[in-house]
Amino acid sequence: MTDRELDAAGIADPVLRAAYRHCRALNARHGRTYFLATRLLPVERRPAVHALYGFARWADDIVDCLGPDAGADRRAALLADLRRSLERGLRDGRSDEPVVRALADTARRYAIDHAHFADFMAAMTSDLVVTDYPTYADLRRYMHGSAAVIGLQMLPVLGTVGPREEAAPYAAALGVAFQLSNFLRDVGEDLDRGRVYLPADLLAAHGVDRPLLRWSRDTGRTDARITAALREFEALTRRVYREAAPGLALLEPVSRPCIRTAFVLYGGILDAVAEDGYRVLHRRAVVPRRRRAAVAADGLARVFAARLRARGRPRSAAVRPRPLPVTVPGGAASPPLPEEVA
């Protein structure tokens, strides 16, 4: 994390600055899409976002990235330690864990509801024992803690133009949409970890079960039934993006370019999956670098325009952002997000 970001945020304590830098490094290493979008935020708000996502990545790594020798008991013990550290950090600001120090400071600065962190930790713990979800309703209950609360944690940092509670359902839905995109992209990797996040009833409607997914993963062969199920899950995810989209206009104008960029890039995962023929059991679909660069450039133009408006200056035609096509809400032919939302 740059000194400029920390200075702008008023973070002066050397130990706390080091904690925020640690969170930024976690975000940069694991969350390339959101890390890119975060750079479009006002400089003083970036450390808080890195703290929130750095903590989430740290907990997620305990669940998924400790290596094959770390059994469920070991992961459960580490999560329990992290939960106790979190509770103490939120209570008195003290912790030996850098991610907890930064998170507790951010929670205090932005008055973030501590219940969101408790719900997140409960979801992470459930990942140690829950390996599939019978229905989409079951999956949504899990995603309240694993994804929706991330959007709710972010909302005080982003700021809103009206009552925060009006924007909260949209922020929660956007967190869910992002995670659904990741679930679709990571079907094969999650299967290797023993988990299936695609609802069992959705799969069964197309004649798909876990053994068929395992067969496809192991043999590298495709099956029309799996493709149909993945296509339906994609359509379900696009509906959640449409559910979340109106919330972008409720954010402070200086925050909209960041979230709009994340909206487009995460939605681009769905396009990449479809364009790759739904081969997610065999390889990870990737948003092309050229597309990422174009979305980032559009976001930068919107940041500049928002700052000019905030200063009361007329927006020059030379810096007026040109809306990019947004394919998430309705598929390939969707129009751009409206200017007042973008």
CSV table of C-alpha atoms in Angstrom, one decimal:
chain,number,residue,atom,x,y,z
A,1,MET,CA,0.0,0.0,0.0
A,2,THR,CA,1.4,3.4,-0.9
A,3,ASP,CA,2.2,5.9,1.7
A,4,ARG,CA,-0.1,8.3,-0.2
A,5,GLU,CA,-3.1,6.0,0.5
A,6,LEU,CA,-2.3,5.6,4.2
A,7,ASP,CA,-1.6,9.3,4.7
A,8,ALA,CA,-4.8,10.3,2.9
A,9,ALA,CA,-6.8,7.9,5.2
A,10,GLY,CA,-5.2,9.4,8.3
A,11,ILE,CA,-3.5,6.1,9.3
A,12,ALA,CA,-0.3,7.1,11.2
A,13,ASP,CA,0.5,4.3,13.6
A,14,PRO,CA,3.4,2.3,12.1
A,15,VAL,CA,2.1,-1.1,13.2
A,16,LEU,CA,-1.3,-0.3,11.8
A,17,ARG,CA,0.2,0.9,8.6
A,18,ALA,CA,2.0,-2.4,8.2
A,19,ALA,CA,-1.2,-4.3,8.9
A,20,TYR,CA,-3.0,-2.4,6.1
A,21,ARG,CA,-0.1,-3.0,3.7
A,22,HIS,CA,-0.4,-6.7,4.5
A,23,CYS,CA,-4.1,-6.7,3.6
A,24,ARG,CA,-3.4,-4.8,0.3
A,25,ALA,CA,-0.8,-7.5,-0.6
A,26,LEU,CA,-3.4,-10.3,0.0
A,27,ASN,CA,-6.0,-8.4,-2.1
A,28,ALA,CA,-3.5,-7.9,-4.9
A,29,ARG,CA,-2.4,-11.5,-5.0
A,30,HIS,CA,-5.8,-13.2,-4.7
A,31,GLY,CA,-8.4,-10.7,-6.0
A,32,ARG,CA,-7.1,-9.3,-9.2
A,33,THR,CA,-10.5,-8.2,-10.5
A,34,TYR,CA,-11.6,-6.3,-7.3
A,35,PHE,CA,-8.1,-5.0,-6.7
A,36,LEU,CA,-8.1,-3.4,-10.1
A,37,ALA,CA,-11.6,-1.8,-9.4
A,38,THR,CA,-10.5,-0.6,-6.0
A,39,ARG,CA,-7.8,1.6,-7.6
A,40,LEU,CA,-10.7,3.7,-9.0
A,41,LEU,CA,-11.8,4.7,-5.5
A,42,PRO,CA,-10.8,7.9,-3.8
A,43,VAL,CA,-7.4,7.4,-2.4
A,44,GLU,CA,-8.4,7.8,1.2
A,45,ARG,CA,-11.0,5.0,1.0
A,46,ARG,CA,-8.8,2.3,-0.6
A,47,PRO,CA,-7.1,1.1,2.7
A,48,ALA,CA,-10.5,0.2,4.2
A,49,VAL,CA,-11.5,-1.9,1.1
A,50,HIS,CA,-8.1,-3.7,1.3
A,51,ALA,CA,-8.7,-4.4,5.0
A,52,LEU,CA,-12.2,-5.9,4.3
A,53,TYR,CA,-11.1,-8.0,1.4
A,54,GLY,CA,-7.7,-8.9,3.0
A,55,PHE,CA,-9.5,-10.4,6.0
A,56,ALA,CA,-12.0,-12.3,3.8
A,57,ARG,CA,-9.1,-13.7,1.7
A,58,TRP,CA,-7.2,-14.7,4.9
A,59,ALA,CA,-10.2,-16.7,6.2
A,60,ASP,CA,-10.9,-18.2,2.8
A,61,ASP,CA,-7.3,-19.3,2.6
A,62,ILE,CA,-7.7,-21.2,5.9
A,63,VAL,CA,-10.6,-23.1,4.4
A,64,ASP,CA,-9.2,-23.8,0.9
A,65,CYS,CA,-5.4,-23.2,0.6
A,66,LEU,CA,-3.6,-24.8,3.5
A,67,GLY,CA,-2.5,-27.8,1.5
A,68,PRO,CA,-3.6,-31.5,1.4
A,69,ASP,CA,-2.1,-32.3,4.8
A,70,ALA,CA,-4.3,-29.8,6.7
A,71,GLY,CA,-7.4,-31.8,7.7
A,72,ALA,CA,-10.8,-30.4,8.7
A,73,ASP,CA,-9.8,-30.4,12.4
A,74,ARG,CA,-6.8,-28.2,11.7
A,75,ARG,CA,-8.8,-25.8,9.6
A,76,ALA,CA,-11.5,-25.7,12.2
A,77,ALA,CA,-9.0,-24.9,14.9
A,78,LEU,CA,-7.5,-22.1,12.8
A,79,LEU,CA,-10.9,-20.6,12.0
A,80,ALA,CA,-11.8,-20.7,15.7
A,81,ASP,CA,-8.6,-18.9,16.6
A,82,LEU,CA,-9.3,-16.3,13.9
A,83,ARG,CA,-12.9,-15.8,15.2
A,84,ARG,CA,-11.6,-15.3,18.8
A,85,SER,CA,-9.0,-12.8,17.5
A,86,LEU,CA,-11.7,-11.0,15.5
A,87,GLU,CA,-14.0,-10.7,18.5
A,88,ARG,CA,-11.3,-9.3,20.6
A,89,GLY,CA,-10.1,-7.0,17.9
A,90,LEU,CA,-13.6,-5.6,17.3
A,91,ARG,CA,-14.0,-5.2,21.1
A,92,ASP,CA,-10.8,-3.4,22.0
A,93,GLY,CA,-8.8,-3.0,18.8
A,94,ARG,CA,-6.0,-5.4,19.8
A,95,SER,CA,-4.8,-8.4,17.9
A,96,ASP,CA,-1.6,-10.2,16.9
A,97,GLU,CA,-3.1,-10.8,13.4
A,98,PRO,CA,-2.4,-8.0,11.0
A,99,VAL,CA,-5.6,-8.6,9.0
A,100,VAL,CA,-7.6,-8.4,12.2
A,101,ARG,CA,-5.9,-5.2,13.3
A,102,ALA,CA,-6.7,-3.5,10.0
A,103,LEU,CA,-10.2,-4.8,9.9
A,104,ALA,CA,-11.0,-3.7,13.4
A,105,ASP,CA,-9.7,-0.2,12.6
A,106,THR,CA,-11.8,0.0,9.5
A,107,ALA,CA,-14.9,-1.2,11.3
A,108,ARG,CA,-14.4,1.5,13.9
A,109,ARG,CA,-13.7,4.3,11.3
A,110,TYR,CA,-16.8,3.4,9.2
A,111,ALA,CA,-19.1,2.1,12.0
A,112,ILE,CA,-19.6,-1.2,10.2
A,113,ASP,CA,-22.0,-3.6,11.9
A,114,HIS,CA,-20.1,-6.3,13.7
A,115,ALA,CA,-22.8,-8.8,12.9
A,116,HIS,CA,-21.6,-8.9,9.3
A,117,PHE,CA,-18.3,-10.3,10.4
A,118,ALA,CA,-19.9,-12.9,12.6
A,119,ASP,CA,-22.1,-14.0,9.8
A,120,PHE,CA,-19.1,-14.2,7.5
A,121,MET,CA,-17.1,-16.4,9.9
A,122,ALA,CA,-20.1,-18.7,10.3
A,123,ALA,CA,-20.2,-19.2,6.6
A,124,MET,CA,-16.5,-20.0,6.4
A,125,THR,CA,-16.9,-22.6,9.2
A,126,SER,CA,-19.8,-24.2,7.4
A,127,ASP,CA,-17.5,-24.8,4.4
A,128,LEU,CA,-15.6,-27.3,6.5
A,129,VAL,CA,-18.6,-29.6,6.8
A,130,VAL,CA,-21.2,-28.7,4.1
A,131,THR,CA,-20.3,-30.0,0.6
A,132,ASP,CA,-23.4,-29.3,-1.4
A,133,TYR,CA,-26.7,-27.5,-1.4
A,134,PRO,CA,-30.0,-29.2,-2.2
A,135,THR,CA,-31.7,-26.1,-3.5
A,136,TYR,CA,-30.9,-22.5,-4.6
A,137,ALA,CA,-32.7,-21.3,-1.4
A,138,ASP,CA,-30.2,-23.3,0.6
A,139,LEU,CA,-27.3,-21.8,-1.3
A,140,ARG,CA,-28.6,-18.2,-0.8
A,141,ARG,CA,-28.8,-18.8,2.9
A,142,TYR,CA,-25.1,-19.8,2.8
A,143,MET,CA,-24.2,-16.8,0.6
A,144,HIS,CA,-25.7,-14.3,3.0
A,145,GLY,CA,-22.7,-14.9,5.2
A,146,SER,CA,-20.1,-15.7,2.4
A,147,ALA,CA,-21.1,-12.9,0.0
A,148,ALA,CA,-24.0,-10.6,0.8
A,149,VAL,CA,-22.4,-9.4,4.0
A,150,ILE,CA,-19.3,-8.4,2.0
A,151,GLY,CA,-21.4,-6.0,0.1
A,152,LEU,CA,-23.0,-4.7,3.3
A,153,GLN,CA,-19.5,-4.2,4.9
A,154,MET,CA,-18.5,-2.2,1.8
A,155,LEU,CA,-21.5,0.1,1.8
A,156,PRO,CA,-20.3,2.5,4.6
A,157,VAL,CA,-16.9,2.8,2.8
A,158,LEU,CA,-18.5,3.6,-0.6
A,159,GLY,CA,-21.1,6.0,0.8
A,160,THR,CA,-24.6,6.5,-0.5
A,161,VAL,CA,-26.6,9.4,-1.8
A,162,GLY,CA,-29.6,8.5,0.4
A,163,PRO,CA,-30.4,6.4,3.4
A,164,ARG,CA,-28.0,3.5,3.6
A,165,GLU,CA,-30.8,1.0,4.3
A,166,GLU,CA,-32.2,1.8,0.9
A,167,ALA,CA,-29.0,0.7,-0.9
A,168,ALA,CA,-28.4,-2.3,1.4
A,169,PRO,CA,-30.4,-4.9,-0.5
A,170,TYR,CA,-28.7,-4.0,-3.8
A,171,ALA,CA,-25.3,-4.1,-2.2
A,172,ALA,CA,-26.1,-7.6,-0.8
A,173,ALA,CA,-27.3,-8.8,-4.1
A,174,LEU,CA,-24.2,-7.6,-5.9
A,175,GLY,CA,-22.0,-9.5,-3.4
A,176,VAL,CA,-24.1,-12.6,-4.2
A,177,ALA,CA,-23.8,-12.0,-8.0
A,178,PHE,CA,-20.0,-11.8,-7.8
A,179,GLN,CA,-19.8,-15.0,-5.8
A,180,LEU,CA,-22.2,-16.8,-8.2
A,181,SER,CA,-19.9,-15.8,-11.0
A,182,ASN,CA,-16.9,-17.3,-9.2
A,183,PHE,CA,-18.9,-20.5,-8.4
A,184,LEU,CA,-19.6,-21.0,-12.1
A,185,ARG,CA,-16.0,-20.3,-13.1
A,186,ASP,CA,-14.6,-22.6,-10.4
A,187,VAL,CA,-16.8,-25.6,-10.7
A,188,GLY,CA,-13.9,-27.9,-11.4
A,189,GLU,CA,-11.6,-26.5,-8.7
A,190,ASP,CA,-14.4,-26.7,-6.1
A,191,LEU,CA,-15.2,-30.3,-7.1
A,192,ASP,CA,-11.5,-31.2,-6.3
A,193,ARG,CA,-12.0,-29.7,-2.9
A,194,GLY,CA,-15.1,-31.9,-2.4
A,195,ARG,CA,-17.7,-29.2,-2.8
A,196,VAL,CA,-20.4,-28.5,-5.3
A,197,TYR,CA,-22.0,-25.1,-5.1
A,198,LEU,CA,-24.4,-25.6,-8.0
A,199,PRO,CA,-27.8,-26.5,-6.4
A,200,ALA,CA,-28.5,-30.2,-6.5
A,201,ASP,CA,-32.1,-29.7,-7.8
A,202,LEU,CA,-30.9,-27.5,-10.7
A,203,LEU,CA,-28.4,-30.2,-11.6
A,204,ALA,CA,-30.9,-33.0,-11.2
A,205,ALA,CA,-33.4,-31.2,-13.5
A,206,HIS,CA,-30.8,-31.8,-16.3
A,207,GLY,CA,-29.9,-35.3,-15.2
A,208,VAL,CA,-26.6,-34.3,-13.6
A,209,ASP,CA,-25.2,-35.5,-10.3
A,210,ARG,CA,-21.8,-35.4,-8.5
A,211,PRO,CA,-20.6,-38.6,-10.1
A,212,LEU,CA,-21.2,-37.3,-13.6
A,213,LEU,CA,-19.4,-34.0,-12.7
A,214,ARG,CA,-16.5,-36.1,-11.4
A,215,TRP,CA,-16.4,-38.2,-14.5
A,216,SER,CA,-16.3,-35.1,-16.7
A,217,ARG,CA,-13.5,-33.6,-14.6
A,218,ASP,CA,-11.4,-36.8,-14.6
A,219,THR,CA,-11.8,-37.7,-18.3
A,220,GLY,CA,-11.8,-34.2,-19.8
A,221,ARG,CA,-15.0,-35.1,-21.7
A,222,THR,CA,-18.1,-32.9,-22.1
A,223,ASP,CA,-21.7,-33.9,-21.6
A,224,ALA,CA,-24.7,-32.1,-23.0
A,225,ARG,CA,-26.5,-32.5,-19.7
A,226,ILE,CA,-23.8,-30.7,-17.8
A,227,THR,CA,-23.6,-27.9,-20.4
A,228,ALA,CA,-27.4,-27.4,-20.0
A,229,ALA,CA,-27.1,-27.2,-16.2
A,230,LEU,CA,-24.3,-24.7,-16.4
A,231,ARG,CA,-26.2,-22.6,-18.9
A,232,GLU,CA,-29.1,-22.5,-16.5
A,233,PHE,CA,-26.9,-21.5,-13.6
A,234,GLU,CA,-25.4,-18.7,-15.8
A,235,ALA,CA,-28.9,-17.4,-16.5
A,236,LEU,CA,-29.7,-17.5,-12.8
A,237,THR,CA,-26.6,-15.5,-12.1
A,238,ARG,CA,-27.5,-12.9,-14.7
A,239,ARG,CA,-30.8,-12.4,-13.0
A,240,VAL,CA,-29.0,-11.6,-9.7
A,241,TYR,CA,-26.9,-9.0,-11.6
A,242,ARG,CA,-30.1,-7.4,-12.9
A,243,GLU,CA,-31.5,-7.4,-9.3
A,244,ALA,CA,-28.3,-5.6,-8.1
A,245,ALA,CA,-27.9,-3.1,-10.9
A,246,PRO,CA,-30.3,-0.3,-9.6
A,247,GLY,CA,-28.1,0.0,-6.5
A,248,LEU,CA,-25.2,1.5,-8.4
A,249,ALA,CA,-27.1,4.8,-8.7
A,250,LEU,CA,-27.6,4.9,-5.0
A,251,LEU,CA,-23.8,5.1,-4.3
A,252,GLU,CA,-21.8,8.3,-3.9
A,253,PRO,CA,-20.8,9.4,-7.4
A,254,VAL,CA,-17.1,9.1,-6.6
A,255,SER,CA,-17.6,5.4,-5.7
A,256,ARG,CA,-19.7,4.5,-8.8
A,257,PRO,CA,-16.8,4.0,-11.2
A,258,CYS,CA,-15.2,1.4,-8.9
A,259,ILE,CA,-18.3,-0.7,-8.4
A,260,ARG,CA,-19.4,-0.3,-12.0
A,261,THR,CA,-16.0,-1.6,-13.1
A,262,ALA,CA,-16.3,-4.6,-10.8
A,263,PHE,CA,-19.8,-5.1,-12.0
A,264,VAL,CA,-18.6,-5.3,-15.6
A,265,LEU,CA,-15.5,-7.4,-15.0
A,266,TYR,CA,-17.2,-10.0,-12.8
A,267,GLY,CA,-20.0,-10.2,-15.3
A,268,GLY,CA,-17.4,-10.7,-17.9
A,269,ILE,CA,-16.6,-14.0,-16.2
A,270,LEU,CA,-20.0,-15.3,-17.4
A,271,ASP,CA,-19.3,-14.2,-20.9
A,272,ALA,CA,-15.9,-15.9,-20.8
A,273,VAL,CA,-17.5,-19.1,-19.5
A,274,ALA,CA,-20.1,-19.1,-22.3
A,275,GLU,CA,-17.5,-18.3,-25.0
A,276,ASP,CA,-15.4,-21.2,-23.8
A,277,GLY,CA,-18.2,-23.6,-24.3
A,278,TYR,CA,-18.9,-24.0,-20.5
A,279,ARG,CA,-15.7,-26.1,-20.1
A,280,VAL,CA,-15.4,-25.0,-16.5
A,281,LEU,CA,-14.8,-28.6,-15.3
A,282,HIS,CA,-11.7,-28.7,-17.4
A,283,ARG,CA,-10.2,-25.2,-17.3
A,284,ARG,CA,-10.7,-21.8,-15.8
A,285,ALA,CA,-12.4,-19.2,-18.1
A,286,VAL,CA,-10.5,-15.9,-18.1
A,287,VAL,CA,-11.7,-12.4,-19.1
A,288,PRO,CA,-9.3,-11.4,-21.9
A,289,ARG,CA,-6.7,-8.9,-20.9
A,290,ARG,CA,-7.7,-6.5,-23.6
A,291,ARG,CA,-11.3,-6.4,-22.3
A,292,ARG,CA,-10.0,-5.8,-18.7
A,293,ALA,CA,-7.9,-3.0,-19.9
A,294,ALA,CA,-10.8,-1.4,-21.8
A,295,VAL,CA,-13.1,-1.6,-18.8
A,296,ALA,CA,-10.3,-0.1,-16.5
A,297,ALA,CA,-9.7,2.8,-19.0
A,298,ASP,CA,-13.5,3.5,-19.1
A,299,GLY,CA,-13.5,3.5,-15.3
A,300,LEU,CA,-10.6,6.0,-15.1
A,301,ALA,CA,-12.5,8.3,-17.4
A,302,ARG,CA,-15.5,8.1,-15.2
A,303,VAL,CA,-13.4,8.8,-12.1
A,304,PHE,CA,-12.0,12.0,-13.7
A,305,ALA,CA,-15.5,13.0,-14.8
A,306,ALA,CA,-17.0,12.4,-11.3
A,307,ARG,CA,-14.2,14.5,-9.7
A,308,LEU,CA,-14.8,17.4,-12.1
A,309,ARG,CA,-18.6,17.3,-11.3
A,310,ALA,CA,-17.8,17.2,-7.6
A,311,ARG,CA,-15.7,20.3,-8.0
A,312,GLY,CA,-18.6,22.0,-9.8
A,313,ARG,CA,-16.8,22.3,-13.1
A,314,PRO,CA,-18.4,21.4,-16.4
A,315,ARG,CA,-17.4,18.1,-17.8
A,316,SER,CA,-15.3,18.4,-21.0
A,317,ALA,CA,-16.4,16.3,-24.0
A,318,ALA,CA,-12.7,15.1,-24.2
A,319,VAL,CA,-13.1,13.3,-20.9
A,320,ARG,CA,-16.7,12.2,-21.1
A,321,PRO,CA,-16.7,8.5,-20.7
A,322,ARG,CA,-18.3,6.5,-23.5
A,323,PRO,CA,-20.6,3.8,-22.0
A,324,LEU,CA,-19.3,0.2,-22.6
A,325,PRO,CA,-21.7,-2.5,-23.5
A,326,VAL,CA,-22.7,-4.4,-20.4
A,327,THR,CA,-23.6,-7.9,-21.2
A,328,VAL,CA,-24.4,-9.2,-17.7
A,329,PRO,CA,-28.0,-8.3,-17.1
A,330,GLY,CA,-29.6,-9.8,-20.3
A,331,GLY,CA,-27.0,-11.5,-22.3
A,332,ALA,CA,-25.0,-10.6,-25.4
A,333,ALA,CA,-27.2,-7.8,-26.7
A,334,SER,CA,-27.8,-5.8,-23.5
A,335,PRO,CA,-27.5,-2.0,-23.6
A,336,PRO,CA,-24.9,0.0,-21.6
A,337,LEU,CA,-25.7,0.9,-18.1
A,338,PRO,CA,-27.5,4.2,-18.0
A,339,GLU,CA,-25.3,7.2,-17.6
A,340,GLU,CA,-26.8,8.2,-14.3
A,341,VAL,CA,-26.0,4.7,-12.9
A,342,ALA,CA,-22.5,4.5,-14.5
